[in-house]
Coordinates of C-alpha atoms in Angstrom, one line a residue:
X1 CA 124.1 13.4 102.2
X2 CA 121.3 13.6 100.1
X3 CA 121.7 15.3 96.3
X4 CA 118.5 17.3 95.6
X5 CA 117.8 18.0 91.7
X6 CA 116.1 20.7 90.8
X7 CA 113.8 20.9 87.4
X8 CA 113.6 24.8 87.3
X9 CA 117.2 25.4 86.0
X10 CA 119.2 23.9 82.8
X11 CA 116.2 22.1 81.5
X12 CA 116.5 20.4 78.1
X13 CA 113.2 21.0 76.7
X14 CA 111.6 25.0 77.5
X15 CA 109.3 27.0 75.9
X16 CA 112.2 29.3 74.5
X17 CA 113.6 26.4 72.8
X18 CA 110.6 25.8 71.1
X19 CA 109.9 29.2 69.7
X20 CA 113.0 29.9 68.6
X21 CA 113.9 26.2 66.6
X22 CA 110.2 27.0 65.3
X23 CA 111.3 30.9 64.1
X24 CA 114.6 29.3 62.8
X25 CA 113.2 27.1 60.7
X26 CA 110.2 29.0 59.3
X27 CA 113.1 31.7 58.3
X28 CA 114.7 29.4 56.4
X29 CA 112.1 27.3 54.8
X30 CA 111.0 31.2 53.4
X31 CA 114.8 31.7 52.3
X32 CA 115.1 28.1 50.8
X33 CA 111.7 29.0 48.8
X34 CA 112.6 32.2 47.9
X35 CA 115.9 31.1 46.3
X36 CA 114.4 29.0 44.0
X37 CA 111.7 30.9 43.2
X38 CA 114.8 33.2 42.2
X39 CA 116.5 30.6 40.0
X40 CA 113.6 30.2 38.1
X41 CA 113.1 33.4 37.8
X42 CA 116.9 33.9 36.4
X43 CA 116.7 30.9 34.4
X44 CA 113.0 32.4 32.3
X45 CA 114.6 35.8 32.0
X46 CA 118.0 34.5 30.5
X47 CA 116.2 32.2 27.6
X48 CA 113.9 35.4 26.9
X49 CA 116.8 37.8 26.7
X50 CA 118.5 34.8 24.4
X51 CA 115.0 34.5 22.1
X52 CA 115.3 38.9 22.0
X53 CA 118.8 38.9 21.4
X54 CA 118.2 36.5 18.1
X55 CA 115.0 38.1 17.2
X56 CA 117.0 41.4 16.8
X57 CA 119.5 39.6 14.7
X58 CA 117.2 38.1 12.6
X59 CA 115.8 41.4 11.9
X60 CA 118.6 43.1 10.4
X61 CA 118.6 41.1 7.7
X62 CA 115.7 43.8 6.3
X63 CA 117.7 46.4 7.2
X64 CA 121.6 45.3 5.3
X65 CA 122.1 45.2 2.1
X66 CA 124.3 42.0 2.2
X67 CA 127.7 40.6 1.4
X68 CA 128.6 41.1 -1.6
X69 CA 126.0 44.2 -2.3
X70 CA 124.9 42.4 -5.2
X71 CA 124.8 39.4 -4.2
X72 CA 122.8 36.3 -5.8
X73 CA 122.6 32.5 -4.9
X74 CA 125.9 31.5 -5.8
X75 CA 128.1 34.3 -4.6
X76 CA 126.3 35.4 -1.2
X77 CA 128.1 35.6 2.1
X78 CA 125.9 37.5 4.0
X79 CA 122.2 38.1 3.3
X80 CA 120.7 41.4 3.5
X81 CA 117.3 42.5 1.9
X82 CA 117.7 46.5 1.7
X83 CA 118.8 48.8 -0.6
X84 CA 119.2 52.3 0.1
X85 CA 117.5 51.8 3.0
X86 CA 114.4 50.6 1.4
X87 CA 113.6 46.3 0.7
X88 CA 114.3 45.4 -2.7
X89 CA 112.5 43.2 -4.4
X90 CA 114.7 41.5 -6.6
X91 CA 116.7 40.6 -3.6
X92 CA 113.4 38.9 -1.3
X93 CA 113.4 36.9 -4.9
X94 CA 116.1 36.1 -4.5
X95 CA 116.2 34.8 -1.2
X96 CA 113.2 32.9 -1.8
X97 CA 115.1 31.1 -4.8
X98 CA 118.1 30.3 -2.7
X99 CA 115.9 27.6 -0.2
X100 CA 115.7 26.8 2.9
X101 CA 118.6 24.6 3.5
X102 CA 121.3 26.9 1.9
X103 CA 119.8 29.4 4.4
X104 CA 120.0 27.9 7.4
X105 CA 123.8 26.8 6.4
X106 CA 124.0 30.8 6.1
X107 CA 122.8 31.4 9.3
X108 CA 124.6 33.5 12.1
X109 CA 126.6 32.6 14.9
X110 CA 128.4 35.6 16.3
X111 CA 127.6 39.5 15.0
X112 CA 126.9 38.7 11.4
X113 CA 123.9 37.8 10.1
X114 CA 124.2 35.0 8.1
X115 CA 127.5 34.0 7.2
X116 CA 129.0 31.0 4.8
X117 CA 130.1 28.3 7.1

């Protein structure tokens, strides 16, 4: 009894195969890109919203009038420029006069400006 193979059916290796690993892996080599493209993207737009976020806060310093309203270089809590809604001069003076270092220990952290540590 002689066993014939044949090489039309159950092949290994077809044309089908082929094309479809090929489609497979071209889909996911675009899905694979386009997900990190996305995580960049994420990742740019989160440290821009951060930058905003403090840009905002650093802004309303011209637009409070501080803690305590009065306040000078010994006694302030929280700086703020305005007074009646307008930027008084005395205060920018004294801001200037308190430094840079006192400052930045009276920089904010949460909602407040800048706040004694």
């Amino acid at each position: 009894m002689k066993v014939v193979y044949s090489l039309s059916k159950g092949q290994l290796l077809s044309l089908d195969l082929l094309i479809s690993i090929t489609i497979f892996t071209l889909i996911l080599a675009i899905l694979v890109s386009q997900i990190s493209y996305n995580s960049k993207e994420i990742i740019e737009l989160r440290e821009q919203n951060k930058m905003l976020e403090e840009s905002y806060r650093i802004g309303e310093i011209f637009f409070r009038e501080g803690y305590p309203e009065n306040w000078n270089e010994s006694n302030v809590e929280i700086i703020g420029l305005a007074t009646t809604n307008r930027i008084d001069w005395n205060k920018l003076k004294k801001l200037e006069n308190l430094g840079y270092q006192r400052s930045l220990v009276l920089h904010t952290k949460d909602n407040t400006l800048f706040q004694k540590e």
